[in-house]
XYZ file of C-alpha atoms in Angstrom:
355
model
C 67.895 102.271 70.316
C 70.955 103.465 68.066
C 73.274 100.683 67.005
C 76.575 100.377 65.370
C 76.805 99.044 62.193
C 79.733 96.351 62.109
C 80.902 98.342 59.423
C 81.744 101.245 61.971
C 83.638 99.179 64.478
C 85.885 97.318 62.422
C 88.716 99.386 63.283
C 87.449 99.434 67.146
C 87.692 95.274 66.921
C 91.910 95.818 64.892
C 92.747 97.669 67.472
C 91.595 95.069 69.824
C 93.154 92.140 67.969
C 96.296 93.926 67.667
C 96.491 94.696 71.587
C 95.592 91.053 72.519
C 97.712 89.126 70.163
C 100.626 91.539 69.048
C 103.947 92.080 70.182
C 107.675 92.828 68.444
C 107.695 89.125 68.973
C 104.384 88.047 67.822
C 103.289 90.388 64.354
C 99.913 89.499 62.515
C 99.614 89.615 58.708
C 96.452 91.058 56.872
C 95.453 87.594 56.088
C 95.909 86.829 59.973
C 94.123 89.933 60.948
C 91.148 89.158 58.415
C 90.973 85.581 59.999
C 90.484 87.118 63.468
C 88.370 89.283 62.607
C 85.852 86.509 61.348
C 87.199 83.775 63.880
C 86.133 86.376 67.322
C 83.635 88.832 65.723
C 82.559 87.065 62.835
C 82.979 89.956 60.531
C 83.748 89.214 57.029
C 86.342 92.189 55.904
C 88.045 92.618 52.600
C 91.871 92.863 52.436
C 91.902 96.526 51.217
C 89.671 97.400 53.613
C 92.187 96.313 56.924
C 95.090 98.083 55.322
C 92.488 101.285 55.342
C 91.859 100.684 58.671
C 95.505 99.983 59.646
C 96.513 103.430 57.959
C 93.776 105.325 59.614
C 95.070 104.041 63.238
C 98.203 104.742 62.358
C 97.454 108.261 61.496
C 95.393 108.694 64.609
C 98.468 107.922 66.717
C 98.700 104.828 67.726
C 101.866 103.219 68.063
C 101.080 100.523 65.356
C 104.556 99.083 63.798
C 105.090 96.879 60.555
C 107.515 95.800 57.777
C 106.895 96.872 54.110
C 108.425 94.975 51.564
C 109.037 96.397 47.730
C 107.684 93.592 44.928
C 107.354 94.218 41.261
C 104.090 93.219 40.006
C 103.273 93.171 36.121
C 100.063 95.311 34.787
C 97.473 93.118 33.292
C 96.004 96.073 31.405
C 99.387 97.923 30.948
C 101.298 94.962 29.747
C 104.166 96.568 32.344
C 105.786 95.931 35.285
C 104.497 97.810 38.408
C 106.851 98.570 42.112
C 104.356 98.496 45.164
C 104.991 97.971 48.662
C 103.655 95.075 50.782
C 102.507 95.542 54.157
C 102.604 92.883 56.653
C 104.191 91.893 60.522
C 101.848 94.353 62.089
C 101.959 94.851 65.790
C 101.110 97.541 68.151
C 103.407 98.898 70.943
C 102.200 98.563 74.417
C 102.075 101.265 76.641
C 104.222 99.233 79.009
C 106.765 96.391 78.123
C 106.567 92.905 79.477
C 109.307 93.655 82.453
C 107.892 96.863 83.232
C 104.485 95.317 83.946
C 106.463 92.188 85.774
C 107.806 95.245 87.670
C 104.702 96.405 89.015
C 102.853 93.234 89.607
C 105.728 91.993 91.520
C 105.320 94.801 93.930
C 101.355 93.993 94.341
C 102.537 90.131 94.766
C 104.890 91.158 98.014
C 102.931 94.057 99.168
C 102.082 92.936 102.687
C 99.221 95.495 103.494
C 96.961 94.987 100.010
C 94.203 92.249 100.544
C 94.537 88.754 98.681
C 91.143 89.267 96.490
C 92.345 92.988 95.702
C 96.199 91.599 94.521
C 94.120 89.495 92.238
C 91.962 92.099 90.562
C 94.707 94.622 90.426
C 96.992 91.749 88.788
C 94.579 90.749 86.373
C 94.174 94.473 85.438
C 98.032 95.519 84.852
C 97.384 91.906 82.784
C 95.251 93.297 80.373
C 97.767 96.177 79.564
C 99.766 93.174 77.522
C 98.943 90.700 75.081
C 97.912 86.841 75.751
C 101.555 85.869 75.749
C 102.353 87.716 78.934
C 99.178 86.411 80.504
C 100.031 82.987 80.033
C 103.600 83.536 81.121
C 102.007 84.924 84.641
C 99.601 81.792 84.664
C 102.315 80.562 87.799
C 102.508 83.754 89.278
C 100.796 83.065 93.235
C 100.230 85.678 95.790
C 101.447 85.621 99.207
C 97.955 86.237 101.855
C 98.495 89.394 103.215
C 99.250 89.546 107.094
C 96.793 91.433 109.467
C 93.472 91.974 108.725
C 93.781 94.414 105.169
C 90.333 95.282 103.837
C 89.400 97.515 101.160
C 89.519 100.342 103.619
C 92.966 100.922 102.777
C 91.989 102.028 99.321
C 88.698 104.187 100.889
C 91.546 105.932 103.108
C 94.269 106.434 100.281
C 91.273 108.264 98.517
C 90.449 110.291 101.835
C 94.011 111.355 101.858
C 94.915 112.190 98.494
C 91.887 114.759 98.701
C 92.834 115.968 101.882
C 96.519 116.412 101.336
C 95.221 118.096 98.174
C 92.933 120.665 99.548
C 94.962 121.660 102.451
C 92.544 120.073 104.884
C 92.720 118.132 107.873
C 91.807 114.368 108.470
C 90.096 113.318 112.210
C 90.522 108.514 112.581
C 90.519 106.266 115.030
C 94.196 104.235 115.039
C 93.990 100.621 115.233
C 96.614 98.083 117.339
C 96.464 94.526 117.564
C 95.182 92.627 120.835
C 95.897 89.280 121.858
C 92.714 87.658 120.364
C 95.017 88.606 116.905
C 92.115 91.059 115.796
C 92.475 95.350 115.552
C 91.325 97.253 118.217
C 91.074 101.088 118.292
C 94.025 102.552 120.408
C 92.636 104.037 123.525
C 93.820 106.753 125.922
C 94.876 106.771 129.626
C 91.084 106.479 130.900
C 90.513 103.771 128.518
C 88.513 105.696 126.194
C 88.899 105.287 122.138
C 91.506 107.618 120.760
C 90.520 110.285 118.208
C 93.276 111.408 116.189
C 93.485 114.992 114.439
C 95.588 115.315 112.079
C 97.544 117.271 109.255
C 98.476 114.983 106.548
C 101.204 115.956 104.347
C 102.499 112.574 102.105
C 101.653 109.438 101.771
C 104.696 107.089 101.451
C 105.520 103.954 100.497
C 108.047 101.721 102.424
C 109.346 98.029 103.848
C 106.013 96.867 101.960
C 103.294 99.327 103.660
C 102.071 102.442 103.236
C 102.733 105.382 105.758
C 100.732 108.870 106.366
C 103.632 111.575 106.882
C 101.785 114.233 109.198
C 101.865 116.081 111.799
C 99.886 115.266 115.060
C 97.408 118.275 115.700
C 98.298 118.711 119.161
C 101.934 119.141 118.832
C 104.831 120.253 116.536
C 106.711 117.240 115.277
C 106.222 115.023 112.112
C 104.136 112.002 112.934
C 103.695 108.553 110.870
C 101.145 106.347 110.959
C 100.465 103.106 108.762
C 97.316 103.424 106.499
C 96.425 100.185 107.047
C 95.891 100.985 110.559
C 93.782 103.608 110.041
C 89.667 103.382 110.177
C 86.591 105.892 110.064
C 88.882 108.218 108.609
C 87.014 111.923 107.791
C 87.791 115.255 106.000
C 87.230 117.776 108.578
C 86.665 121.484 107.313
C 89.503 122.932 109.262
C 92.666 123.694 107.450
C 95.633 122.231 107.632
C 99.052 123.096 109.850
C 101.615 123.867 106.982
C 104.662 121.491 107.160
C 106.476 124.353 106.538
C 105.633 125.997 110.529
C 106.586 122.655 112.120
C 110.313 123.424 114.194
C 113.210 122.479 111.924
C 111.542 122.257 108.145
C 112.839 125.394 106.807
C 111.154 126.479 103.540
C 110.813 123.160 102.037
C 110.183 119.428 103.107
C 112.380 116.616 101.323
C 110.904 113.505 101.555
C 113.240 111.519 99.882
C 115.719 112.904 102.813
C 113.204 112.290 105.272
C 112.671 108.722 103.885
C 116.176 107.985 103.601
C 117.080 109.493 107.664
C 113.490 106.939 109.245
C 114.264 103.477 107.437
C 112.282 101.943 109.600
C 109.453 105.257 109.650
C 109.944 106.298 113.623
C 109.245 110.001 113.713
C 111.649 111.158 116.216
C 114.998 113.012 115.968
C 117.937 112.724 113.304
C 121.403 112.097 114.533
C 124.128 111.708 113.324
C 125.092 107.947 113.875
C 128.504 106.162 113.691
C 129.001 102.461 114.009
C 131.373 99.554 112.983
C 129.956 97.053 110.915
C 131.788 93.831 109.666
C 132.203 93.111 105.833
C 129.466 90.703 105.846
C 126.850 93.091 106.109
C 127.903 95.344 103.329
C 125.291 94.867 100.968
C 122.688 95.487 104.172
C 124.440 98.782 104.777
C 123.695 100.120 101.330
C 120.505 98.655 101.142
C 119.278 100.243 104.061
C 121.553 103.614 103.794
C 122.338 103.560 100.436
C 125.013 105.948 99.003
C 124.582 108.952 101.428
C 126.304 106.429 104.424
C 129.587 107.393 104.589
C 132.850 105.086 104.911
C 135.669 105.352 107.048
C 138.069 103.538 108.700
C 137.981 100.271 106.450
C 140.381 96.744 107.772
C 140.503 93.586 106.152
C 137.203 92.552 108.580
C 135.694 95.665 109.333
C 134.440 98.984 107.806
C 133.308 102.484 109.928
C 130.030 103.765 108.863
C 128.353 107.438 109.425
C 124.959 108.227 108.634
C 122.002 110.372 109.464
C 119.336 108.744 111.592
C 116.245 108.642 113.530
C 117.384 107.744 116.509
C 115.101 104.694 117.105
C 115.732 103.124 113.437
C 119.641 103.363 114.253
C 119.201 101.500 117.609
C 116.877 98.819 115.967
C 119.247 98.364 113.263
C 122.196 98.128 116.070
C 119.827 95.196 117.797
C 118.740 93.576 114.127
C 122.166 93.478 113.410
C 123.484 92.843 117.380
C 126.740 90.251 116.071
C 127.533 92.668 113.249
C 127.737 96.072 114.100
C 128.672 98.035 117.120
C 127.334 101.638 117.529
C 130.097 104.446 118.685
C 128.425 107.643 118.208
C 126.498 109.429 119.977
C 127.872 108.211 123.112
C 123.855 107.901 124.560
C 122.838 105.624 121.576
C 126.078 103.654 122.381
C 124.872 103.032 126.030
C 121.509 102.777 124.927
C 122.481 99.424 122.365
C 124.450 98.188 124.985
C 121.693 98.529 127.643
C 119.782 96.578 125.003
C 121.999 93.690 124.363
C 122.481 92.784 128.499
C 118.680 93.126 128.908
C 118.480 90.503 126.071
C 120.566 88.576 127.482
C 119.297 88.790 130.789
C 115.822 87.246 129.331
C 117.496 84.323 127.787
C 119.353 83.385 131.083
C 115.611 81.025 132.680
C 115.802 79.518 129.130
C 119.356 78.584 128.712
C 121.664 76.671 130.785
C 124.980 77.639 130.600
């Protein structure tokens, strides 16, 4: 069998040392890298021969930094007094800085639909894109368990999707609901016989920690959603795919981000038009739910008028999340509707509470 000489992977094994131990806040000398490199892969290098190396990754691209330093040095043989240029604080730029990785593996740690032993492995992996320093600054870094019963299906159907979606094909699953006995249950029909679902998948999204299939329903002509992590025995079917483009009320193009921004809470039926008073307390709620699109009106000392475009549903189970806060005013339906809502809820409480 063909081997390597050591002599052919010494720059393999710099490259290495520099990713694992090198940052703008940690730089290696030559003498540090030689050490290394006879301390981990017991390879005896000479001086001249690192800098080669150095030079050769840095004219293959990499992103290798360092600080060169003038110093006059006097000729033995010439009797005069040389300028040269030491090299030395090498260190290699990552591909991603330590707050940009923190960014992502912060959103694996709260992600409520990604199974505990796959937040692990995918943490340990965005790990490795840094140095040993940011490793052993996420030694404390603990996972919450994921709710529900996640399994590695979720990344089987993100696959299933993402090929789907990309060949203009459509996807046939079961849907999945929980029973009492806390365990998921494929979502039966009127006659109590498994649901199949055909479907026309159009984007995946990402929202209030899960994952959502924008689609359309085969047998009608709305947008659908459906949480991936609810979906099992997911297929490609041959059949082609409805265009989201013939569905009632697209137009020529789909916006997601407008889509995403009008179903906060991903219920797939109409958009109103939505007014509502909300008290001052609940500001920073507003514009974390609505962001800058809400629109303000009417603002008091106390209280401030808000106007938005809605689903219908994720307007009236804002109204009841935020029942002592805000009071809905337009459309006059939705009004009765949240009012309906707060006297049945009060109604339940009344065999509970003595008054």
């Amino acid at each position: 069998m063909y081997s390597i000489q050591p002599k052919k992977v010494i720059i393999l094994n710099i490259l290495g040392i520099l990713n694992k131990y090198t940052d703008a806040e940690h730089t290696l000398s030559q003498k540090e890298i030689q050490q290394k490199l006879e301390s981990e892969y017991s390879m005896k290098v000479e001086r001249k021969a690192i800098k080669r190396n150095l030079m050769d990754l840095i004219d293959f691209g990499c992103q290798i930094e360092y600080n060169e330093t003038p110093r006059t040095k006097l000729n033995p043989q010439t009797g005069e007094y040389e300028e040269n240029n030491i090299l030395s604080d090498f260190y290699i730029e990552h591909d991603f800085d330590n707050s940009e990785l923190r960014l992502l593996i912060d959103s694996i740690v709260f992600s409520s639909h990604i199974p505990q032993g796959d937040k692990m492995r995918l943490i340990e992996k965005l790990e490795r894109l840094s140095n040993v320093y940011f490793r052993t600054s996420m030694k404390h870094v603990a996972t919450a368990q994921s709710k529900g019963d996640a399994t590695n299906a979720l990344f089987f159907t993100i696959e299933v999707l993402n090929e789907a979606i990309s060949n203009g094909k459509q996807v046939k699953f079961h849907y999945d609901e929980y029973g009492t006995d806390k365990k998921l249950h494929h979502r039966k029909n009127a006659e109590g016989k498994v649901r199949e679902y055909v479907i026309n998948p159009y984007q995946i999204a990402a929202t209030n920690g899960r994952y959502y299939l924008v689609c359309n329903y085969d047998k009608y002509d709305e947008i659908a959603n459906y949480r991936l992590d609810r979906i099992s025995d997911i297929e490609i079917l041959e059949t082609d795919a409805k265009p989201i483009t013939d569905l009632p009320g697209i137009g020529k193009r789909f916006d997601l981000s407008k889509y995403m921004n009008e179903h906060i809470y991903m219920f797939a039926d109409e958009t109103v038009r939505a007014k509502f008073i909300a008290t001052k307390g609940i500001l920073n709620d507003v514009m974390d739910f609505f962001g800058k699109e809400a629109k303000f009106s009417d603002i008091t000392d106390d209280t401030f008028t808000v106007t938005v475009y809605i689903s219908e549903l994720d307007m009236e189970l804002f109204a009841m999340q935020f029942a002592t806060e805000v009071t809905v005013i337009e459309p006059a339906s939705l009004a009765e509707k949240c009012k309906n809502n707060i006297i049945k809820a009060a109604e339940r409480y009344k065999n509970y509470v003595s008054e």
